[in-house]
DNA sequence: ATCACGCTTGGCAGTTTAGCCAAATGACCA
DNA sequence: TGGTCATTTGGCTAAACTGCCAAGCGTGAT
């Protein structure tokens, strides 16, 4: 495989991997409406703030979110608008799995 | 968070996670054209066949691919057509990252 | 200057993942 | 039946991930 192809696959995989955690998916969904500071997200999620901060750092490194420091707070926002569409596809996989499960159990 | 929401996030995350590996992304891209048997995929990927088999098993469990045994071979195929569209979004994240990198390095 | 607040990072323990080899299974052929 | 081919699974080690606590760091108020 070409080096270029390998790099492309790796960067895509990094994004998918970043989205491959329930808490991080929740963060992305939350950011769909508007930007949030770390403290808001932490309050909603209920985990330790250090844990939330690490999740945000993973999303940021993958390029899914961007951060902006304002005063003592850091605000995170989605960096691309298409994540919702991405979820539609993922949801169709979930649905198909559920349908086939129902068919098999009939 | 409601149990229903938690389960939804978990099943989505499982799919994302399954796609979060360069080799598995390569497999999915390869299957976009047509189904392939494990031996074909193994030859292209260059890893041990047991490794490829494990990757396929992860994709199957996530509902991304389906398998069908014919004779002594097992053929894998995509189970949903939308994965290509999913990649478009991911690619847009990659592109945006590259653009901002270029801007910063100017 | 000091303190509180918001956040990030170091470090630790437990869990999961990735890759390989070797062994087991299943299908087909001689 | 024995042998071969295609694939899966067990078992192992190294590496990565997750979550928490504690410590560090920048900002803003007193």
Coordinates of C-alpha atoms (C1' of nucleotides) in Angstrom, one line a residue:
Chain A
X1 CA 0.0 0.0 0.0
X2 CA 1.2 3.5 -0.8
X3 CA 2.3 5.7 2.1
X4 CA -0.3 8.3 1.1
X5 CA -3.1 5.7 1.4
X6 CA -1.8 4.5 4.7
X7 CA -1.8 8.0 6.1
X8 CA -5.3 8.6 4.8
X9 CA -6.6 5.5 6.5
X10 CA -4.8 6.4 9.7
X11 CA -6.3 9.9 9.9
X12 CA -9.8 8.6 9.2
X13 CA -9.4 5.9 11.7
X14 CA -8.3 8.4 14.3
X15 CA -11.6 10.3 13.8
X16 CA -13.7 7.1 14.0
X17 CA -11.8 6.0 17.0
X18 CA -12.4 9.4 18.7
X19 CA -16.1 8.9 18.1
X20 CA -16.0 5.4 19.4
X21 CA -16.9 6.1 23.0
X22 CA -20.3 6.7 24.5
X23 CA -19.2 9.8 26.5
X24 CA -17.5 11.4 23.5
X25 CA -20.6 10.7 21.3
X26 CA -22.7 12.4 24.0
X27 CA -20.3 15.4 23.9
X28 CA -20.6 15.7 20.2
X29 CA -24.4 15.5 20.3
X30 CA -24.4 18.1 23.0
X31 CA -22.2 20.4 21.0
X32 CA -24.6 20.1 18.1
X33 CA -26.9 22.8 19.6
X34 CA -24.2 25.2 20.7
X35 CA -20.7 25.5 22.2
X36 CA -20.3 24.4 25.9
X37 CA -17.6 25.0 28.5
X38 CA -15.9 22.1 30.2
X39 CA -17.8 22.7 33.4
X40 CA -21.2 22.5 31.7
X41 CA -20.3 19.2 30.0
X42 CA -18.9 17.8 33.2
X43 CA -22.1 18.7 35.1
X44 CA -24.2 16.9 32.5
X45 CA -22.0 13.9 32.1
X46 CA -21.3 13.3 35.8
X47 CA -17.8 12.0 35.5
X48 CA -14.7 13.6 37.0
X49 CA -13.7 16.8 35.3
X50 CA -10.3 15.4 34.4
X51 CA -12.0 12.5 32.6
X52 CA -14.1 14.9 30.6
X53 CA -11.1 17.1 29.8
X54 CA -9.3 14.0 28.4
X55 CA -12.3 13.1 26.2
X56 CA -12.4 16.6 24.9
X57 CA -8.7 16.5 24.2
X58 CA -9.1 13.3 22.1
X59 CA -11.9 14.9 20.1
X60 CA -9.8 18.0 19.6
X61 CA -6.8 16.0 18.4
X62 CA -9.0 14.1 15.9
X63 CA -10.2 17.4 14.5
X64 CA -13.8 17.0 15.5
X65 CA -14.0 19.9 17.9
X66 CA -12.2 23.2 18.5
X67 CA -11.5 24.9 21.8
X68 CA -11.4 28.6 22.7
X69 CA -10.3 30.0 26.0
X70 CA -12.3 32.9 27.2
X71 CA -11.4 34.2 30.7
X72 CA -10.9 31.2 32.9
X73 CA -13.2 29.0 30.9
X74 CA -12.6 26.9 27.8
X75 CA -15.4 26.6 25.3
X76 CA -15.6 23.6 23.0
X77 CA -17.6 23.6 19.7
X78 CA -18.0 21.3 16.7
X79 CA -15.6 22.1 14.0
X80 CA -17.6 20.5 11.2
X81 CA -21.4 20.6 10.6
X82 CA -21.7 17.1 9.0
X83 CA -21.5 15.0 12.1
X84 CA -25.2 14.7 12.2
X85 CA -25.3 13.2 8.8
X86 CA -22.6 10.8 9.9
X87 CA -24.8 9.6 12.7
X88 CA -27.6 9.0 10.3
X89 CA -25.5 6.3 8.6
X90 CA -24.4 4.8 11.9
X91 CA -28.0 4.8 13.1
X92 CA -29.0 2.9 9.9
X93 CA -26.5 0.2 10.9
X94 CA -28.0 0.0 14.3
X95 CA -31.6 -0.2 12.9
X96 CA -30.6 -2.9 10.4
X97 CA -29.1 -5.0 13.2
X98 CA -32.2 -4.6 15.3
X99 CA -34.4 -5.6 12.4
X100 CA -32.4 -8.7 11.6
X101 CA -32.4 -9.6 15.2
X102 CA -36.2 -9.4 15.3
X103 CA -36.5 -11.5 12.2
X104 CA -34.2 -14.2 13.6
X105 CA -36.1 -14.4 16.9
X106 CA -39.5 -14.8 15.2
Chain B
X1 CA -29.2 10.1 31.5
X2 CA -31.9 7.7 30.6
X3 CA -31.1 4.0 30.1
X4 CA -32.4 4.2 26.5
X5 CA -30.1 7.1 25.7
X6 CA -27.2 5.3 27.2
X7 CA -27.9 2.1 25.1
X8 CA -28.2 4.2 22.0
X9 CA -24.9 5.9 22.6
X10 CA -23.2 2.6 23.3
X11 CA -24.4 0.9 20.2
X12 CA -23.4 3.8 18.0
X13 CA -20.0 3.9 19.8
X14 CA -19.5 0.2 19.1
X15 CA -19.9 0.9 15.3
X16 CA -17.6 3.9 15.4
X17 CA -15.0 1.9 17.3
X18 CA -15.2 -0.9 14.8
X19 CA -14.4 1.5 12.1
X20 CA -11.6 3.1 14.2
X21 CA -8.7 1.0 12.8
X22 CA -6.8 1.6 9.5
X23 CA -7.0 -2.1 8.5
X24 CA -10.7 -2.3 9.1
X25 CA -11.3 0.9 7.2
X26 CA -9.3 -0.6 4.3
X27 CA -11.5 -3.7 4.5
X28 CA -14.6 -1.6 4.3
X29 CA -13.3 0.3 1.3
X30 CA -12.3 -2.9 -0.4
X31 CA -15.8 -4.3 0.2
X32 CA -17.4 -1.3 -1.4
X33 CA -16.8 -2.6 -4.9
X34 CA -17.8 -6.3 -4.2
X35 CA -17.7 -9.0 -1.7
X36 CA -14.3 -10.7 -0.9
X37 CA -13.2 -13.9 0.8
X38 CA -10.9 -13.8 3.7
X39 CA -8.0 -15.1 1.6
X40 CA -8.3 -12.2 -0.9
X41 CA -8.4 -9.7 1.9
X42 CA -5.4 -11.3 3.6
X43 CA -3.4 -11.2 0.4
X44 CA -4.0 -7.5 -0.1
X45 CA -3.5 -6.5 3.5
X46 CA -0.4 -8.5 4.1
X47 CA -1.1 -9.3 7.8
X48 CA -1.5 -12.8 9.3
X49 CA -4.8 -14.4 8.3
X50 CA -5.7 -14.8 11.9
X51 CA -5.4 -11.1 12.3
X52 CA -7.6 -10.3 9.3
X53 CA -10.1 -12.8 10.5
X54 CA -10.3 -11.0 13.9
X55 CA -10.8 -7.7 12.2
X56 CA -13.6 -9.1 10.1
X57 CA -15.2 -10.6 13.2
X58 CA -15.2 -7.1 14.9
X59 CA -16.8 -5.5 11.8
X60 CA -19.4 -8.3 11.7
X61 CA -20.2 -8.0 15.4
X62 CA -20.7 -4.3 14.9
X63 CA -23.2 -4.9 12.0
X64 CA -21.0 -3.3 9.4
X65 CA -20.5 -6.5 7.3
X66 CA -22.1 -9.8 6.8
X67 CA -20.5 -13.2 6.1
X68 CA -21.6 -16.1 4.0
X69 CA -19.8 -19.4 3.8
X70 CA -19.6 -21.0 0.4
X71 CA -17.6 -24.2 0.2
X72 CA -14.5 -23.8 2.2
X73 CA -14.4 -20.1 1.8
X74 CA -16.1 -17.3 3.7
X75 CA -17.2 -14.2 1.8
X76 CA -17.6 -10.9 3.5
X77 CA -19.8 -8.1 2.1
X78 CA -20.9 -4.7 3.3
X79 CA -24.3 -4.8 5.0
X80 CA -25.2 -1.2 4.6
X81 CA -24.7 1.0 1.5
X82 CA -24.2 4.3 3.3
X83 CA -20.7 3.8 4.5
X84 CA -19.4 5.8 1.6
X85 CA -21.4 8.8 2.7
X86 CA -20.1 8.3 6.2
X87 CA -16.6 8.6 4.9
X88 CA -17.4 11.8 3.1
X89 CA -18.0 13.5 6.4
X90 CA -14.9 12.0 8.0
X91 CA -12.9 13.2 5.0
X92 CA -14.2 16.7 5.4
X93 CA -12.8 16.6 9.0
X94 CA -9.5 15.5 7.6
X95 CA -9.5 18.2 5.0
X96 CA -10.4 20.9 7.4
X97 CA -7.5 19.8 9.6
X98 CA -5.1 20.0 6.7
X99 CA -6.3 23.4 5.7
X100 CA -5.9 24.9 9.2
X101 CA -2.5 23.3 9.4
X102 CA -1.5 25.0 6.2
X103 CA -2.9 28.3 7.4
X104 CA -1.0 28.1 10.6
X105 CA 2.3 27.2 8.9
X106 CA 2.2 30.2 6.5
Chain C
dA1 C1' 0.0 38.7 47.2
dT2 C1' -3.3 35.4 48.0
dC3 C1' -7.1 32.8 47.1
dA4 C1' -10.7 30.5 44.5
dC5 C1' -12.1 28.7 40.2
dG6 C1' -11.7 26.2 35.7
dC7 C1' -9.1 23.3 33.4
dT8 C1' -5.1 20.3 32.1
dT9 C1' -1.6 16.9 33.0
dG10 C1' 1.1 13.3 35.6
dG11 C1' 0.7 9.0 37.5
dC12 C1' -1.4 4.9 38.9
dA13 C1' -4.4 0.4 38.4
dG14 C1' -7.5 -2.2 35.9
dT15 C1' -9.3 -3.3 31.4
dT16 C1' -9.1 -3.8 26.5
dT17 C1' -6.9 -4.2 22.1
dA18 C1' -3.5 -5.8 18.4
dG19 C1' -0.7 -9.0 16.5
dC20 C1' 1.4 -13.3 16.1
dC21 C1' 1.9 -18.4 16.5
dA22 C1' -0.1 -22.7 17.2
dA23 C1' -4.0 -25.6 17.5
dA24 C1' -8.8 -26.7 16.2
dT25 C1' -12.6 -26.8 13.0
dG26 C1' -14.9 -27.6 8.6
dA27 C1' -15.0 -28.6 3.6
dC28 C1' -13.4 -30.9 -0.1
dC29 C1' -10.5 -34.2 -2.7
dA30 C1' -7.9 -38.5 -3.4
Chain D
dT1 C1' -9.7 -42.5 5.8
dG2 C1' -6.1 -39.3 5.3
dG3 C1' -4.6 -35.0 3.6
dT4 C1' -5.0 -30.3 2.2
dC5 C1' -6.9 -25.8 2.1
dA6 C1' -9.6 -21.8 4.2
dT7 C1' -10.9 -20.0 8.3
dT8 C1' -11.5 -19.4 13.3
dT9 C1' -10.1 -19.6 18.0
dG10 C1' -7.0 -20.0 22.2
dG11 C1' -3.2 -18.1 24.3
dC12 C1' 0.4 -15.1 24.9
dT13 C1' 2.8 -10.4 25.2
dA14 C1' 3.2 -5.5 24.3
dA15 C1' 0.8 -1.5 23.9
dA16 C1' -3.2 1.5 24.3
dC17 C1' -7.3 3.0 26.7
dT18 C1' -10.2 4.5 30.8
dG19 C1' -11.1 6.5 35.0
dC20 C1' -9.8 8.5 39.1
dC21 C1' -6.9 11.3 42.4
dA22 C1' -3.6 14.7 43.0
dA23 C1' -0.7 18.2 41.5
dG24 C1' 0.1 22.1 38.4
dC25 C1' -1.2 26.3 35.8
dG26 C1' -3.5 30.4 34.2
dT27 C1' -7.3 33.8 35.2
dG28 C1' -9.7 36.9 37.9
dA29 C1' -11.3 38.8 42.3
dT30 C1' -10.2 40.4 47.0

